[in-house]
mmCIF file of C-alpha atoms in Angstrom:
data_model
loop_
_atom_site.group_PDB
_atom_site.id
_atom_site.type_symbol
_atom_site.label_atom_id
_atom_site.label_comp_id
_atom_site.label_asym_id
_atom_site.label_seq_id
_atom_site.Cartn_x
_atom_site.Cartn_y
_atom_site.Cartn_z
ATOM 1 C CA GLN A 23 -7.744 -24.872 -9.235
ATOM 2 C CA VAL A 24 -7.077 -21.754 -10.708
ATOM 3 C CA GLN A 25 -3.500 -21.891 -13.360
ATOM 4 C CA LEU A 26 -2.065 -18.670 -13.866
ATOM 5 C CA VAL A 27 1.283 -18.305 -16.798
ATOM 6 C CA GLU A 28 3.381 -15.168 -16.709
ATOM 7 C CA SER A 29 5.229 -13.977 -19.075
ATOM 8 C CA GLY A 30 6.860 -10.979 -20.732
ATOM 9 C CA GLY A 31 9.654 -10.444 -18.146
ATOM 10 C CA GLY A 32 13.698 -9.364 -19.100
ATOM 11 C CA LEU A 33 16.583 -7.172 -19.214
ATOM 12 C CA VAL A 34 15.657 -3.795 -20.484
ATOM 13 C CA GLN A 35 18.150 -0.697 -19.766
ATOM 14 C CA PRO A 36 17.138 2.468 -17.964
ATOM 15 C CA GLY A 37 13.578 4.161 -19.283
ATOM 16 C CA GLY A 38 12.306 1.489 -21.151
ATOM 17 C CA SER A 39 9.556 -0.941 -21.584
ATOM 18 C CA LEU A 40 8.129 -4.196 -21.150
ATOM 19 C CA ARG A 41 4.763 -5.727 -20.730
ATOM 20 C CA LEU A 42 3.854 -8.248 -18.876
ATOM 21 C CA SER A 43 1.354 -11.183 -19.672
ATOM 22 C CA CYS A 44 -0.759 -13.183 -16.681
ATOM 23 C CA ALA A 45 -2.529 -16.342 -18.595
ATOM 24 C CA ALA A 46 -5.125 -17.588 -16.499
ATOM 25 C CA SER A 47 -7.191 -20.765 -16.751
ATOM 26 C CA GLY A 48 -10.955 -21.590 -15.487
ATOM 27 C CA SER A 49 -13.894 -20.469 -17.469
ATOM 28 C CA ARG A 50 -14.967 -17.290 -15.413
ATOM 29 C CA PHE A 51 -12.222 -15.311 -15.463
ATOM 30 C CA SER A 52 -13.249 -12.246 -15.988
ATOM 31 C CA LEU A 53 -14.975 -12.855 -11.930
ATOM 32 C CA TYR A 54 -11.298 -12.752 -11.189
ATOM 33 C CA THR A 55 -9.545 -10.148 -9.601
ATOM 34 C CA MET A 56 -6.268 -9.906 -10.367
ATOM 35 C CA GLY A 57 -2.503 -7.732 -9.048
ATOM 36 C CA TRP A 58 0.966 -8.363 -9.384
ATOM 37 C CA TYR A 59 3.604 -7.755 -6.196
ATOM 38 C CA ARG A 60 6.952 -7.725 -6.585
ATOM 39 C CA GLN A 61 9.892 -8.678 -5.319
ATOM 40 C CA ALA A 62 13.071 -8.096 -4.257
ATOM 41 C CA PRO A 63 16.159 -9.189 -3.692
ATOM 42 C CA GLY A 64 16.768 -8.511 0.428
ATOM 43 C CA LYS A 65 13.431 -5.879 -0.051
ATOM 44 C CA GLN A 66 9.768 -7.024 0.808
ATOM 45 C CA ARG A 67 7.279 -8.055 -1.460
ATOM 46 C CA GLU A 68 5.358 -4.448 -3.046
ATOM 47 C CA LEU A 69 2.290 -4.363 -4.624
ATOM 48 C CA VAL A 70 2.171 -3.217 -7.691
ATOM 49 C CA ALA A 71 -1.043 -2.393 -9.449
ATOM 50 C CA THR A 72 -5.047 -3.728 -9.143
ATOM 51 C CA ILE A 73 -7.760 -4.396 -10.921
ATOM 52 C CA THR A 74 -11.374 -5.552 -9.980
ATOM 53 C CA SER A 75 -13.314 -7.511 -12.093
ATOM 54 C CA GLY A 76 -14.650 -4.336 -12.947
ATOM 55 C CA GLY A 77 -11.871 -3.125 -14.290
ATOM 56 C CA ASN A 78 -11.305 -0.975 -11.358
ATOM 57 C CA THR A 79 -7.645 -0.719 -10.555
ATOM 58 C CA ASN A 80 -5.055 0.575 -7.571
ATOM 59 C CA TYR A 81 -1.805 1.090 -7.858
ATOM 60 C CA ALA A 82 1.318 1.112 -5.714
ATOM 61 C CA ASP A 83 2.872 5.609 -5.509
ATOM 62 C CA SER A 84 6.172 4.135 -6.520
ATOM 63 C CA VAL A 85 4.532 3.240 -9.893
ATOM 64 C CA GLN A 86 1.425 5.878 -10.695
ATOM 65 C CA GLY A 87 1.569 7.307 -13.827
ATOM 66 C CA ARG A 88 4.617 4.792 -15.220
ATOM 67 C CA ILE A 89 2.805 1.245 -15.006
ATOM 68 C CA THR A 90 -0.964 0.260 -16.709
ATOM 69 C CA ILE A 91 -2.278 -2.869 -15.328
ATOM 70 C CA SER A 92 -5.409 -4.518 -17.387
ATOM 71 C CA ARG A 93 -7.395 -7.779 -18.999
ATOM 72 C CA ASP A 94 -8.944 -9.010 -21.351
ATOM 73 C CA ASN A 95 -11.444 -10.886 -20.893
ATOM 74 C CA ALA A 96 -11.068 -12.282 -23.580
ATOM 75 C CA LYS A 97 -8.433 -14.109 -23.469
ATOM 76 C CA ASN A 98 -7.955 -14.538 -19.487
ATOM 77 C CA THR A 99 -5.083 -12.919 -19.637
ATOM 78 C CA ALA A 100 -4.368 -9.850 -17.142
ATOM 79 C CA TYR A 101 -1.540 -7.801 -17.804
ATOM 80 C CA LEU A 102 1.236 -4.795 -16.978
ATOM 81 C CA GLN A 103 2.142 -1.703 -19.497
ATOM 82 C CA MET A 104 5.711 -0.724 -17.443
ATOM 83 C CA ASN A 105 7.226 2.937 -18.772
ATOM 84 C CA SER A 106 9.547 5.121 -17.404
ATOM 85 C CA LEU A 107 11.329 1.270 -16.390
ATOM 86 C CA LYS A 108 14.060 2.776 -13.388
ATOM 87 C CA PRO A 109 16.985 0.278 -11.674
ATOM 88 C CA GLU A 110 14.492 -0.101 -8.612
ATOM 89 C CA ASP A 111 11.703 -1.803 -10.388
ATOM 90 C CA THR A 112 14.375 -4.199 -11.126
ATOM 91 C CA ALA A 113 12.325 -7.474 -8.894
ATOM 92 C CA VAL A 114 10.236 -10.994 -9.427
ATOM 93 C CA TYR A 115 6.906 -10.284 -10.591
ATOM 94 C CA PHE A 116 4.273 -11.967 -9.274
ATOM 95 C CA CYS A 117 0.558 -12.071 -10.722
ATOM 96 C CA TYR A 118 -1.633 -13.264 -8.617
ATOM 97 C CA ALA A 119 -6.197 -13.865 -8.984
ATOM 98 C CA ASN A 120 -8.289 -13.133 -6.097
ATOM 99 C CA VAL A 121 -11.443 -16.330 -7.344
ATOM 100 C CA PRO A 122 -14.425 -15.974 -5.746
ATOM 101 C CA LEU A 123 -16.214 -19.195 -4.845
ATOM 102 C CA CYS A 124 -18.651 -20.284 -2.703
ATOM 103 C CA GLY A 125 -18.951 -17.273 -0.586
ATOM 104 C CA THR A 126 -15.315 -16.460 -0.419
ATOM 105 C CA HIS A 127 -11.683 -15.788 -1.694
ATOM 106 C CA TYR A 128 -9.112 -17.861 -3.050
ATOM 107 C CA ARG A 129 -6.429 -16.959 -4.372
ATOM 108 C CA TYR A 130 -3.695 -18.356 -6.707
ATOM 109 C CA TRP A 131 -0.298 -17.331 -7.851
ATOM 110 C CA GLY A 132 1.734 -17.416 -11.083
ATOM 111 C CA GLN A 133 5.607 -18.343 -10.524
ATOM 112 C CA GLY A 134 6.882 -15.382 -11.585
ATOM 113 C CA THR A 135 9.292 -13.372 -14.263
ATOM 114 C CA GLN A 136 12.342 -11.462 -13.749
ATOM 115 C CA VAL A 137 12.737 -8.234 -14.549
ATOM 116 C CA THR A 138 15.973 -6.540 -14.138
ATOM 117 C CA VAL A 139 16.415 -2.277 -15.564
ATOM 118 C CA SER A 140 20.303 -1.894 -16.385
ATOM 119 C CA SER A 141 22.396 -0.603 -18.500
#
C-alpha cells in the first residue's frame, strides 16, 4: 500500500503561481511513475502531467509551457509547479503513483487539493 499526501493548493490570482507537492510512502519511490490529474466541476477529469522513474515528462496541451512536473527521489516527493495560472486551471488536483510490483502496476491516488484561480 502506498499513501500519497498532497499539499500546496489554494487561492491565487490570474497570472500567479502555485507549487503542489505529493509526498509518497514506500521505499521504492524512485521506481514510481508519478502524475497529476485535475477535475473541474462539470468537466471530465484531465491528465495534466506525468513523470516517469527515468525523469521523462509529458504534459497536456492546455498546460504546456506553464506547468512543470518534477520529482525529488530523496524526499519521496513529486511537484507540480504552476505558473501563469488562468481561471480555467481552477480544479481539484489529484496526484497518483503507478507502482510496479510483480510484473504489473498498481495505481494509488492522493486525496486531492483544491486550486482556485480568481481575482
